PDB file of C-alpha atoms in Angstrom:
ATOM      1  CA  ASP A   1     -10.357 -15.141  16.793  1.00 57.00           C
ATOM      2  CA  ALA A   2      -9.131 -12.271  14.639  1.00 70.00           C
ATOM      3  CA  GLY A   3      -7.040 -10.820  17.470  1.00 77.00           C
ATOM      4  CA  VAL A   4      -9.015  -7.579  17.681  1.00 91.00           C
ATOM      5  CA  GLN A   5     -10.767  -7.518  21.057  1.00 86.00           C
ATOM      6  CA  SER A   6      -8.053  -5.997  23.238  1.00 89.00           C
ATOM      7  CA  LYS A   7      -6.583  -3.670  20.612  1.00 94.00           C
ATOM      8  CA  ALA A   8      -6.643   0.116  20.960  1.00 95.00           C
ATOM      9  CA  TRP A   9      -7.578   0.492  17.286  1.00 96.00           C
ATOM     10  CA  TYR A  10     -10.636  -1.751  17.496  1.00 96.00           C
ATOM     11  CA  ALA A  11     -13.924   0.137  17.863  1.00 94.00           C
ATOM     12  CA  ALA A  12     -16.273  -2.723  18.677  1.00 84.00           C
ATOM     13  CA  THR A  13     -19.600  -0.931  18.779  1.00 83.00           C
ATOM     14  CA  CYS A  14     -18.871   1.749  16.224  1.00 92.00           C
ATOM     15  CA  ASP A  15     -20.971   2.248  13.077  1.00 93.00           C
ATOM     16  CA  ARG A  16     -19.734   3.669   9.782  1.00 95.00           C
ATOM     17  CA  LYS A  17     -20.843   7.259  10.410  1.00 96.00           C
ATOM     18  CA  THR A  18     -19.362   7.378  13.938  1.00 96.00           C
ATOM     19  CA  ALA A  19     -16.057   6.006  12.591  1.00 96.00           C
ATOM     20  CA  GLU A  20     -15.950   8.496   9.713  1.00 96.00           C
ATOM     21  CA  ASP A  21     -16.779  11.434  12.011  1.00 97.00           C
ATOM     22  CA  ALA A  22     -14.003  10.432  14.432  1.00 96.00           C
ATOM     23  CA  LEU A  23     -11.469  10.225  11.583  1.00 97.00           C
ATOM     24  CA  TYR A  24     -12.502  13.593  10.116  1.00 97.00           C
ATOM     25  CA  ARG A  25     -12.035  15.109  13.584  1.00 96.00           C
ATOM     26  CA  SER A  26      -8.541  13.599  13.843  1.00 96.00           C
ATOM     27  CA  ASN A  27      -7.686  15.195  10.481  1.00 97.00           C
ATOM     28  CA  LYS A  28      -4.308  13.396  10.335  1.00 97.00           C
ATOM     29  CA  ASP A  29      -3.173  11.383   7.326  1.00 97.00           C
ATOM     30  CA  GLY A  30      -2.768   7.762   8.326  1.00 98.00           C
ATOM     31  CA  SER A  31      -5.377   7.922  11.113  1.00 98.00           C
ATOM     32  CA  PHE A  32      -7.268   4.652  11.322  1.00 98.00           C
ATOM     33  CA  LEU A  33      -9.484   2.300  13.246  1.00 98.00           C
ATOM     34  CA  ILE A  34     -11.135  -1.043  12.653  1.00 96.00           C
ATOM     35  CA  ARG A  35     -14.844  -1.555  13.137  1.00 95.00           C
ATOM     36  CA  LYS A  36     -17.285  -4.392  12.641  1.00 92.00           C
ATOM     37  CA  SER A  37     -18.679  -4.373   9.110  1.00 90.00           C
ATOM     38  CA  SER A  38     -22.219  -3.080   8.741  1.00 82.00           C
ATOM     39  CA  GLY A  39     -23.610  -6.123   6.955  1.00 76.00           C
ATOM     40  CA  GLN A  40     -23.009  -8.903   9.482  1.00 68.00           C
ATOM     41  CA  ASP A  41     -21.330 -11.157   6.937  1.00 75.00           C
ATOM     42  CA  SER A  42     -18.942 -13.869   8.129  1.00 82.00           C
ATOM     43  CA  ARG A  43     -16.925 -13.483   4.911  1.00 91.00           C
ATOM     44  CA  GLN A  44     -16.381  -9.773   5.570  1.00 93.00           C
ATOM     45  CA  PRO A  45     -16.411  -9.376   9.338  1.00 94.00           C
ATOM     46  CA  TYR A  46     -14.490  -6.102   9.703  1.00 95.00           C
ATOM     47  CA  THR A  47     -13.790  -2.819   7.970  1.00 95.00           C
ATOM     48  CA  LEU A  48     -10.526  -0.877   8.098  1.00 97.00           C
ATOM     49  CA  VAL A  49     -11.336   2.845   8.142  1.00 97.00           C
ATOM     50  CA  VAL A  50      -8.456   5.123   7.083  1.00 97.00           C
ATOM     51  CA  PHE A  51      -8.147   8.908   6.793  1.00 97.00           C
ATOM     52  CA  TYR A  52      -5.919  10.310   4.049  1.00 96.00           C
ATOM     53  CA  ASN A  53      -5.842  13.581   2.115  1.00 94.00           C
ATOM     54  CA  ARG A  54      -9.086  14.886   3.702  1.00 94.00           C
ATOM     55  CA  ARG A  55     -10.954  11.685   2.782  1.00 94.00           C
ATOM     56  CA  VAL A  56     -12.113   8.609   4.660  1.00 95.00           C
ATOM     57  CA  TYR A  57     -11.699   5.172   3.091  1.00 95.00           C
ATOM     58  CA  ASN A  58     -13.702   2.153   4.271  1.00 95.00           C
ATOM     59  CA  ILE A  59     -11.744  -0.956   3.271  1.00 95.00           C
ATOM     60  CA  PRO A  60     -13.433  -4.328   3.770  1.00 94.00           C
ATOM     61  CA  ILE A  61     -11.478  -7.019   5.591  1.00 96.00           C
ATOM     62  CA  ARG A  62     -12.371 -10.412   4.164  1.00 96.00           C
ATOM     63  CA  PHE A  63     -12.170 -13.721   5.983  1.00 95.00           C
ATOM     64  CA  ILE A  64     -11.009 -16.537   3.702  1.00 95.00           C
ATOM     65  CA  GLU A  65     -12.663 -19.692   4.981  1.00 94.00           C
ATOM     66  CA  SER A  66     -10.445 -22.143   3.066  1.00 95.00           C
ATOM     67  CA  THR A  67      -7.189 -20.874   4.614  1.00 95.00           C
ATOM     68  CA  ARG A  68      -8.655 -19.267   7.795  1.00 96.00           C
ATOM     69  CA  GLN A  69      -6.880 -16.031   6.859  1.00 96.00           C
ATOM     70  CA  TYR A  70      -7.765 -12.379   6.293  1.00 97.00           C
ATOM     71  CA  ALA A  71      -7.236 -10.098   3.309  1.00 97.00           C
ATOM     72  CA  LEU A  72      -8.090  -6.505   2.414  1.00 96.00           C
ATOM     73  CA  GLY A  73     -10.514  -5.283  -0.223  1.00 92.00           C
ATOM     74  CA  ARG A  74     -11.800  -7.277  -3.165  1.00 88.00           C
ATOM     75  CA  GLU A  75     -10.261 -10.627  -3.958  1.00 90.00           C
ATOM     76  CA  LYS A  76      -7.308 -10.367  -6.345  1.00 87.00           C
ATOM     77  CA  SER A  77      -4.628 -12.742  -7.503  1.00 89.00           C
ATOM     78  CA  GLY A  78      -1.417 -12.637  -5.512  1.00 88.00           C
ATOM     79  CA  GLU A  79      -3.076 -10.738  -2.690  1.00 92.00           C
ATOM     80  CA  GLU A  80      -1.472 -10.562   0.727  1.00 94.00           C
ATOM     81  CA  ARG A  81      -3.122 -12.784   3.308  1.00 97.00           C
ATOM     82  CA  PHE A  82      -2.752 -12.554   7.059  1.00 97.00           C
ATOM     83  CA  ASP A  83      -3.421 -14.918   9.948  1.00 96.00           C
ATOM     84  CA  SER A  84      -5.171 -12.205  11.985  1.00 96.00           C
ATOM     85  CA  VAL A  85      -6.580  -8.711  11.659  1.00 96.00           C
ATOM     86  CA  ALA A  86      -3.854  -7.576  14.069  1.00 96.00           C
ATOM     87  CA  GLU A  87      -1.255  -8.769  11.526  1.00 96.00           C
ATOM     88  CA  ILE A  88      -2.856  -6.598   8.835  1.00 97.00           C
ATOM     89  CA  VAL A  89      -2.539  -3.546  11.101  1.00 97.00           C
ATOM     90  CA  GLU A  90       1.055  -4.366  12.106  1.00 97.00           C
ATOM     91  CA  ASN A  91       2.027  -4.909   8.480  1.00 97.00           C
ATOM     92  CA  HIS A  92       0.552  -1.624   7.285  1.00 98.00           C
ATOM     93  CA  GLN A  93       2.158   0.344  10.089  1.00 98.00           C
ATOM     94  CA  HIS A  94       5.427  -0.389   8.238  1.00 97.00           C
ATOM     95  CA  THR A  95       4.285  -0.999   4.646  1.00 96.00           C
ATOM     96  CA  SER A  96       2.165   1.445   2.687  1.00 96.00           C
ATOM     97  CA  LEU A  97      -1.467   0.592   2.171  1.00 96.00           C
ATOM     98  CA  VAL A  98      -2.854   1.382  -1.293  1.00 92.00           C
ATOM     99  CA  LEU A  99      -6.032   3.462  -1.124  1.00 94.00           C
ATOM    100  CA  ILE A 100      -8.244   3.280  -4.204  1.00 87.00           C
ATOM    101  CA  ASP A 101     -10.764   6.031  -4.803  1.00 83.00           C
ATOM    102  CA  SER A 102     -13.443   4.277  -6.822  1.00 79.00           C
ATOM    103  CA  GLN A 103     -15.200   7.534  -7.718  1.00 83.00           C
ATOM    104  CA  ASN A 104     -12.198   9.300  -9.255  1.00 83.00           C
ATOM    105  CA  ASN A 105     -10.309   6.091 -10.043  1.00 85.00           C
ATOM    106  CA  THR A 106      -7.177   7.429  -8.338  1.00 87.00           C
ATOM    107  CA  LYS A 107      -4.702   5.656  -6.087  1.00 92.00           C
ATOM    108  CA  ASP A 108      -2.943   6.950  -3.018  1.00 93.00           C
ATOM    109  CA  SER A 109      -1.026   5.204  -0.309  1.00 95.00           C
ATOM    110  CA  THR A 110      -0.343   5.756   3.352  1.00 97.00           C
ATOM    111  CA  LYS A 111       0.815   3.828   6.377  1.00 98.00           C
ATOM    112  CA  LEU A 112      -1.398   3.274   9.407  1.00 98.00           C
ATOM    113  CA  LYS A 113       0.055   5.873  11.783  1.00 98.00           C
ATOM    114  CA  HIS A 114      -2.482   7.277  14.227  1.00 97.00           C
ATOM    115  CA  ILE A 115      -4.956   5.160  16.173  1.00 97.00           C
ATOM    116  CA  VAL A 116      -8.277   6.919  16.517  1.00 96.00           C
ATOM    117  CA  ARG A 117     -10.392   6.075  19.528  1.00 91.00           C
ATOM    118  CA  VAL A 118     -14.113   6.540  19.298  1.00 87.00           C
ATOM    119  CA  SER A 119     -15.510   8.101  22.436  1.00 68.00           C
TER     120      SER A 119
END
């Protein structure tokens, strides 16, 4: 279990558009939620959705079968791994999360500050 079910930031039945709309409405840097990934893939079960600088970032959360851990984004050497999705959230409430804009090839960073609930 990824430790997501009872969490305020977990939007279980939320699709990408609903998540993005909710974050745009919040309009606060560091607003976030976690939703199930669109393509029901066991290797990428969740997506971290973050609002920063008037943009919404959808960051895949990967499940690493060999270690039974989770990691953010594409696989990279020396990446941080976590025992649960809840640990990722807790970590990035204190440590900045790097946001990569693939279109403009720019990097920003923010902490996870405001939980957005999808109504």
